[in-house]
């Protein structure tokens, strides 16, 4: 049986190809994809800024669908099951995998980044990564499980808690999800910063207590809202070395900076070592959700804990994926664009 997939053959170029449905190994599950979101990582790949050496490749890792078939050794899921999937595939044997730190596995790969992904009618993944999802949750909401898992993990790593003051640098899709995650953690106040007035308004609607579009006013606003101390936690969600450096100016003594936004491979940030030691400041990196983060994200979405309207209203069919990527900048009020399949 033939099926369609969108192959990124070179930067800025998708080709639609009719191929055979992927073969299902004994421990695999074949997922019939219904909805796949366009992630910032996909945009970096499309623009040639990331993973260009892996092309041609089918991107897409924020997906939801139904189980179409399973391998002979798979017992815990059955065809017809609504599902999402963890995208992180480790060897399962190394030191890191045994510690459930799969992202550090030397042979780790990811669906849609290191192997064929979900801008396709079907995607094959190890069945152990498939997570059954409620049938009564819209598929466009289920497709947000992976990005929500990323902010769940960031909150967990940063030990975010009630009453903490938080600054989030960047009000794009992931920054908006950080706002909502911090609100669920009980953080207050939550201050968002972005150059886009539209994105700032969306962040306020998502639960931010203040939004700052003028960089020159940000530090003053943070000090005003934290009693002159600075923030307990600053989350950088853009990937700008300049913003990472600025984040350290916004934290209080004993504060934390969460490194989240992906920067270039050789980017560095100067750190005031003496100040960091004397004030007992800290920084923590976080890159993607996995395992328990995915399960927690699915639970939160299934119970309506996230506002998803701005993430689900912009859609394109698979055969129009080239235009979907080329016109992303024309939709600043839509935090995400999703591809409809099947």
Short mmCIF file of C-alpha atoms in Angstrom, two decimals:
data_model
loop_
_atom_site.label_atom_id
_atom_site.label_comp_id
_atom_site.label_asym_id
_atom_site.label_seq_id
_atom_site.Cartn_x
_atom_site.Cartn_y
_atom_site.Cartn_z
CA UNK A 1 0.00 0.00 0.00
CA UNK A 2 1.29 3.46 -0.91
CA UNK A 3 1.28 6.47 1.38
CA UNK A 4 2.34 10.11 1.26
CA UNK A 5 5.10 11.84 3.16
CA UNK A 6 6.73 15.28 3.01
CA UNK A 7 10.49 14.95 2.62
CA UNK A 8 12.75 17.90 3.42
CA UNK A 9 15.28 17.34 0.64
CA UNK A 10 17.24 20.57 1.13
CA UNK A 11 16.84 23.80 3.11
CA UNK A 12 13.60 25.54 2.09
CA UNK A 13 12.41 22.61 -0.02
CA UNK A 14 9.80 19.96 0.76
CA UNK A 15 9.01 17.24 -1.77
CA UNK A 16 5.83 15.18 -1.51
CA UNK A 17 6.60 11.55 -2.19
CA UNK A 18 4.45 8.47 -2.50
CA UNK A 19 6.17 5.60 -0.74
CA UNK A 20 5.33 2.23 0.74
CA UNK A 21 3.86 2.16 4.24
CA UNK A 22 6.76 1.62 6.69
CA UNK A 23 7.42 -1.98 7.69
CA UNK A 24 6.58 -2.78 11.29
CA UNK A 25 9.25 -4.57 13.31
CA UNK A 26 8.35 -7.07 16.04
CA UNK A 27 8.64 -4.42 18.78
CA UNK A 28 7.25 -1.49 16.78
CA UNK A 29 3.96 0.30 16.34
CA UNK A 30 2.74 1.89 13.13
CA UNK A 31 0.84 5.12 13.82
CA UNK A 32 -1.65 6.60 11.38
CA UNK A 33 -0.91 10.29 11.87
CA UNK A 34 -3.81 12.71 12.11
CA UNK A 35 -2.20 15.97 13.19
CA UNK A 36 1.42 17.19 13.39
CA UNK A 37 2.53 20.56 14.71
CA UNK A 38 5.35 22.65 13.26
CA UNK A 39 7.99 23.10 15.97
CA UNK A 40 10.79 25.63 16.22
CA UNK A 41 13.22 22.78 15.57
CA UNK A 42 11.41 22.02 12.31
CA UNK A 43 11.73 25.68 11.34
CA UNK A 44 15.47 25.62 12.06
CA UNK A 45 15.78 22.53 9.86
CA UNK A 46 13.73 24.13 7.09
CA UNK A 47 15.96 27.23 7.16
CA UNK A 48 19.14 25.14 7.07
CA UNK A 49 20.28 26.16 10.55
CA UNK A 50 20.06 22.70 12.10
CA UNK A 51 20.61 19.07 11.05
CA UNK A 52 21.31 19.95 7.41
CA UNK A 53 23.67 16.98 7.26
CA UNK A 54 20.73 14.63 7.94
CA UNK A 55 18.75 15.57 4.84
CA UNK A 56 16.80 14.20 3.08
CA UNK A 57 14.53 13.56 6.05
CA UNK A 58 10.86 13.58 6.99
CA UNK A 59 10.63 16.02 9.94
CA UNK A 60 7.74 16.30 12.38
CA UNK A 61 7.70 15.18 16.00
CA UNK A 62 4.67 16.89 17.59
CA UNK A 63 2.03 14.42 16.50
CA UNK A 64 -1.06 12.46 17.45
CA UNK A 65 -2.96 9.71 15.70
CA UNK A 66 -4.17 6.15 16.02
CA UNK A 67 -2.32 2.85 16.16
CA UNK A 68 -2.63 1.21 12.73
CA UNK A 69 -0.60 -1.95 13.37
CA UNK A 70 1.73 -3.47 15.95
CA UNK A 71 4.62 -5.91 15.87
CA UNK A 72 4.22 -9.52 16.90
CA UNK A 73 5.80 -9.00 20.32
CA UNK A 74 3.68 -5.95 21.23
CA UNK A 75 0.93 -6.73 23.76
CA UNK A 76 0.15 -3.47 25.60
CA UNK A 77 -1.48 -1.54 22.76
CA UNK A 78 -3.86 -2.53 19.99
CA UNK A 79 -4.77 -1.16 16.56
CA UNK A 80 -7.35 1.60 16.76
CA UNK A 81 -5.92 3.09 19.97
CA UNK A 82 -5.75 6.89 19.99
CA UNK A 83 -2.20 7.82 20.93
CA UNK A 84 0.74 10.16 21.16
CA UNK A 85 4.37 9.08 21.39
CA UNK A 86 7.58 9.91 23.19
CA UNK A 87 10.05 10.82 20.44
CA UNK A 88 13.30 10.06 22.29
CA UNK A 89 14.82 6.70 21.47
CA UNK A 90 17.77 5.52 23.57
CA UNK A 91 19.72 2.29 23.45
CA UNK A 92 18.17 1.13 26.73
CA UNK A 93 21.45 -0.36 27.95
CA UNK A 94 23.92 2.43 28.70
CA UNK A 95 24.59 4.27 31.96
CA UNK A 96 22.36 7.17 30.92
CA UNK A 97 19.40 5.06 29.83
CA UNK A 98 19.54 3.07 33.07
CA UNK A 99 19.31 6.38 34.95
CA UNK A 100 16.36 7.47 32.78
CA UNK A 101 18.50 10.23 31.26
CA UNK A 102 17.81 9.09 27.72
CA UNK A 103 18.61 12.49 26.23
CA UNK A 104 22.25 11.91 27.18
CA UNK A 105 22.43 8.42 25.63
CA UNK A 106 25.36 8.40 23.14
CA UNK A 107 23.20 6.65 20.53
CA UNK A 108 19.98 8.55 21.26
CA UNK A 109 17.92 9.55 18.25
CA UNK A 110 14.61 11.37 17.90
CA UNK A 111 11.61 10.86 15.68
CA UNK A 112 11.52 13.58 13.03
CA UNK A 113 15.01 14.82 13.85
CA UNK A 114 17.32 11.81 13.58
CA UNK A 115 14.91 9.42 11.87
CA UNK A 116 11.78 9.67 9.73
CA UNK A 117 9.07 11.72 11.38
CA UNK A 118 5.40 12.57 11.27
CA UNK A 119 4.95 14.94 8.34
CA UNK A 120 3.65 11.75 6.81
CA UNK A 121 0.47 9.71 6.80
CA UNK A 122 2.21 6.95 8.76
CA UNK A 123 5.15 6.89 11.15
CA UNK A 124 6.74 3.84 12.77
CA UNK A 125 8.10 4.06 16.33
CA UNK A 126 9.18 1.63 19.05
CA UNK A 127 5.93 0.49 20.65
CA UNK A 128 7.29 1.11 24.15
CA UNK A 129 7.15 4.84 23.39
CA UNK A 130 3.47 4.88 22.41
CA UNK A 131 1.17 6.46 25.01
CA UNK A 132 -2.57 5.74 24.76
CA UNK A 133 -4.64 8.93 24.83
CA UNK A 134 -8.28 9.64 25.70
CA UNK A 135 -10.65 9.39 22.74
CA UNK A 136 -12.62 12.45 23.85
CA UNK A 137 -9.72 14.92 23.62
CA UNK A 138 -9.47 16.65 20.19
CA UNK A 139 -6.55 15.39 18.15
CA UNK A 140 -5.27 18.95 17.64
CA UNK A 141 -4.91 19.25 21.42
CA UNK A 142 -3.25 15.84 21.72
CA UNK A 143 -0.66 16.98 19.15
CA UNK A 144 0.52 19.55 21.72
CA UNK A 145 1.63 16.84 24.15
CA UNK A 146 5.28 16.90 23.08
CA UNK A 147 5.81 20.69 23.35
CA UNK A 148 3.93 20.78 26.66
CA UNK A 149 6.18 17.96 27.91
CA UNK A 150 9.17 20.23 27.24
CA UNK A 151 7.89 22.93 29.60
CA UNK A 152 6.88 20.29 32.14
CA UNK A 153 10.46 19.07 32.16
CA UNK A 154 11.87 22.60 32.36
CA UNK A 155 9.67 23.34 35.38
CA UNK A 156 10.71 20.07 36.99
CA UNK A 157 14.42 20.71 36.40
CA UNK A 158 14.15 24.29 37.67
CA UNK A 159 12.16 23.14 40.71
CA UNK A 160 9.54 25.79 40.04
CA UNK A 161 7.14 26.23 42.92
CA UNK A 162 4.34 28.38 44.32
CA UNK A 163 5.12 31.98 45.18
CA UNK A 164 8.23 32.17 43.00
CA UNK A 165 8.72 35.22 40.81
CA UNK A 166 9.47 34.19 37.23
CA UNK A 167 10.65 36.07 34.15
CA UNK A 168 10.25 34.39 30.76
CA UNK A 169 12.31 35.80 27.90
CA UNK A 170 10.45 35.22 24.65
CA UNK A 171 6.68 34.99 24.15
CA UNK A 172 6.66 32.65 21.19
CA UNK A 173 4.94 29.25 21.30
CA UNK A 174 7.22 27.75 23.91
CA UNK A 175 7.38 30.98 25.94
CA UNK A 176 3.59 31.03 26.07
CA UNK A 177 3.56 27.42 27.28
CA UNK A 178 6.15 28.34 29.92
CA UNK A 179 3.77 31.05 31.16
CA UNK A 180 0.96 28.54 31.48
CA UNK A 181 3.20 25.96 33.14
CA UNK A 182 4.48 28.48 35.69
CA UNK A 183 0.91 29.49 36.47
CA UNK A 184 0.06 25.84 37.14
CA UNK A 185 3.09 25.64 39.45
CA UNK A 186 1.76 28.60 41.43
CA UNK A 187 4.48 31.06 40.42
CA UNK A 188 3.77 34.75 40.97
CA UNK A 189 4.39 37.22 39.56
CA UNK A 190 5.01 35.92 36.03
CA UNK A 191 6.63 38.51 33.76
CA UNK A 192 6.98 37.90 30.02
CA UNK A 193 9.25 39.84 27.66
CA UNK A 194 9.03 39.93 23.88
CA UNK A 195 9.44 42.52 21.14
CA UNK A 196 6.09 41.54 19.62
CA UNK A 197 3.05 43.31 21.05
CA UNK A 198 0.83 40.57 19.62
CA UNK A 199 2.80 37.85 21.41
CA UNK A 200 2.78 39.88 24.63
CA UNK A 201 -1.01 40.14 24.48
CA UNK A 202 -1.30 36.40 23.96
CA UNK A 203 0.96 35.80 26.96
CA UNK A 204 -1.18 38.05 29.14
CA UNK A 205 -4.25 36.12 28.04
CA UNK A 206 -2.42 32.91 28.96
CA UNK A 207 -1.83 34.08 32.52
CA UNK A 208 1.21 36.36 32.63
CA UNK A 209 0.94 39.13 35.23
CA UNK A 210 2.95 41.61 33.16
CA UNK A 211 4.29 41.82 29.63
CA UNK A 212 7.19 44.02 28.54
CA UNK A 213 7.85 44.78 24.87
CA UNK A 214 10.54 47.43 25.46
CA UNK A 215 13.86 45.80 26.47
CA UNK A 216 14.99 49.02 28.15
CA UNK A 217 12.09 48.76 30.60
CA UNK A 218 12.42 45.09 31.53
CA UNK A 219 14.89 45.26 34.40
CA UNK A 220 13.01 48.15 36.00
CA UNK A 221 9.73 46.23 35.73
CA UNK A 222 11.25 43.11 37.28
CA UNK A 223 12.69 45.06 40.20
CA UNK A 224 9.40 46.90 40.72
CA UNK A 225 7.43 43.66 40.90
CA UNK A 226 9.90 41.79 43.13
CA UNK A 227 10.50 44.32 45.86
CA UNK A 228 13.81 45.37 44.31
CA UNK A 229 15.31 41.88 44.67
CA UNK A 230 15.13 40.45 41.18
CA UNK A 231 13.40 37.29 40.01
CA UNK A 232 13.65 33.89 41.65
CA UNK A 233 13.80 32.27 38.21
CA UNK A 234 14.47 33.48 34.67
CA UNK A 235 13.68 31.19 31.73
CA UNK A 236 15.35 31.98 28.41
CA UNK A 237 13.20 30.50 25.64
CA UNK A 238 14.66 32.23 22.57
CA UNK A 239 18.22 30.92 22.25
CA UNK A 240 19.97 34.30 22.16
CA UNK A 241 23.41 34.51 23.83
CA UNK A 242 22.69 38.19 24.54
CA UNK A 243 19.46 37.30 26.34
CA UNK A 244 21.17 34.52 28.26
CA UNK A 245 23.72 37.02 29.53
CA UNK A 246 20.97 39.49 30.38
CA UNK A 247 19.08 36.82 32.32
CA UNK A 248 21.76 36.89 35.02
CA UNK A 249 21.07 40.59 35.54
CA UNK A 250 17.42 39.85 36.30
CA UNK A 251 17.78 37.20 39.02
CA UNK A 252 17.92 37.89 42.74
CA UNK A 253 20.74 36.70 44.97
CA UNK A 254 20.33 32.95 45.10
CA UNK A 255 18.28 33.00 41.91
CA UNK A 256 18.23 30.57 39.03
CA UNK A 257 18.55 30.86 35.25
CA UNK A 258 16.95 28.12 33.16
CA UNK A 259 18.75 27.53 29.86
CA UNK A 260 16.06 26.38 27.43
CA UNK A 261 16.21 28.20 24.08
CA UNK A 262 18.52 26.50 21.58
CA UNK A 263 21.45 28.66 20.48
CA UNK A 264 24.13 28.08 17.86
CA UNK A 265 26.60 25.21 18.36
CA UNK A 266 29.50 27.49 19.27
CA UNK A 267 27.66 30.21 21.18
CA UNK A 268 28.98 31.08 24.64
CA UNK A 269 27.78 33.24 27.51
CA UNK A 270 30.07 35.07 29.97
CA UNK A 271 29.30 34.19 33.60
CA UNK A 272 30.44 36.25 36.58
CA UNK A 273 32.00 33.37 38.50
CA UNK A 274 32.59 35.22 41.78
CA UNK A 275 29.06 36.60 41.89
CA UNK A 276 27.61 33.18 41.10
CA UNK A 277 29.57 31.62 43.96
CA UNK A 278 29.00 34.33 46.56
CA UNK A 279 25.29 34.68 45.80
CA UNK A 280 24.81 30.92 45.34
CA UNK A 281 23.12 31.43 41.99
CA UNK A 282 22.56 28.52 39.64
CA UNK A 283 21.81 27.65 36.04
CA UNK A 284 20.10 24.54 34.73
CA UNK A 285 19.72 23.29 31.20
CA UNK A 286 16.65 21.58 29.79
CA UNK A 287 16.04 20.54 26.22
CA UNK A 288 13.05 18.22 25.74
CA UNK A 289 10.40 16.27 27.55
CA UNK A 290 10.49 12.49 27.82
CA UNK A 291 8.93 9.62 29.73
CA UNK A 292 7.10 10.97 32.77
CA UNK A 293 7.07 14.46 31.24
CA UNK A 294 5.01 13.16 28.31
CA UNK A 295 2.57 11.38 30.60
CA UNK A 296 2.18 14.47 32.79
CA UNK A 297 1.73 16.72 29.74
CA UNK A 298 -0.97 14.44 28.37
CA UNK A 299 -2.77 14.47 31.73
CA UNK A 300 -2.69 18.27 31.91
CA UNK A 301 -3.95 18.70 28.35
CA UNK A 302 -6.63 16.05 28.79
CA UNK A 303 -8.02 17.95 31.77
CA UNK A 304 -8.02 21.33 30.05
CA UNK A 305 -5.23 22.89 32.08
CA UNK A 306 -3.70 24.67 29.05
CA UNK A 307 -5.26 27.30 26.81
CA UNK A 308 -4.75 25.88 23.33
CA UNK A 309 -6.80 28.06 20.96
CA UNK A 310 -3.83 30.03 19.58
CA UNK A 311 -1.95 26.77 19.00
CA UNK A 312 -4.58 24.89 17.01
CA UNK A 313 -6.47 27.28 14.72
CA UNK A 314 -3.87 27.60 11.91
CA UNK A 315 -3.88 24.44 9.79
CA UNK A 316 -2.67 23.27 6.39
CA UNK A 317 -3.06 19.97 4.55
CA UNK A 318 0.03 17.86 3.97
CA UNK A 319 0.13 18.70 0.27
CA UNK A 320 0.44 22.40 1.16
CA UNK A 321 3.26 21.99 3.70
CA UNK A 322 5.70 24.09 1.66
CA UNK A 323 3.38 27.11 1.90
CA UNK A 324 2.72 26.39 5.57
CA UNK A 325 6.42 26.86 6.33
CA UNK A 326 6.95 29.79 3.96
CA UNK A 327 4.10 31.83 5.47
CA UNK A 328 4.75 31.26 9.18
CA UNK A 329 5.85 34.86 9.71
CA UNK A 330 2.52 36.09 8.31
CA UNK A 331 0.60 34.61 11.27
CA UNK A 332 2.01 36.31 14.41
CA UNK A 333 -1.24 35.81 16.31
CA UNK A 334 -1.13 32.06 15.73
CA UNK A 335 1.37 30.48 18.08
CA UNK A 336 1.58 27.28 16.08
CA UNK A 337 0.66 25.87 12.70
CA UNK A 338 -0.47 22.27 12.42
CA UNK A 339 -0.49 19.93 9.44
CA UNK A 340 -3.67 17.89 8.93
CA UNK A 341 -3.23 14.31 7.73
CA UNK A 342 -5.59 11.43 6.99
#
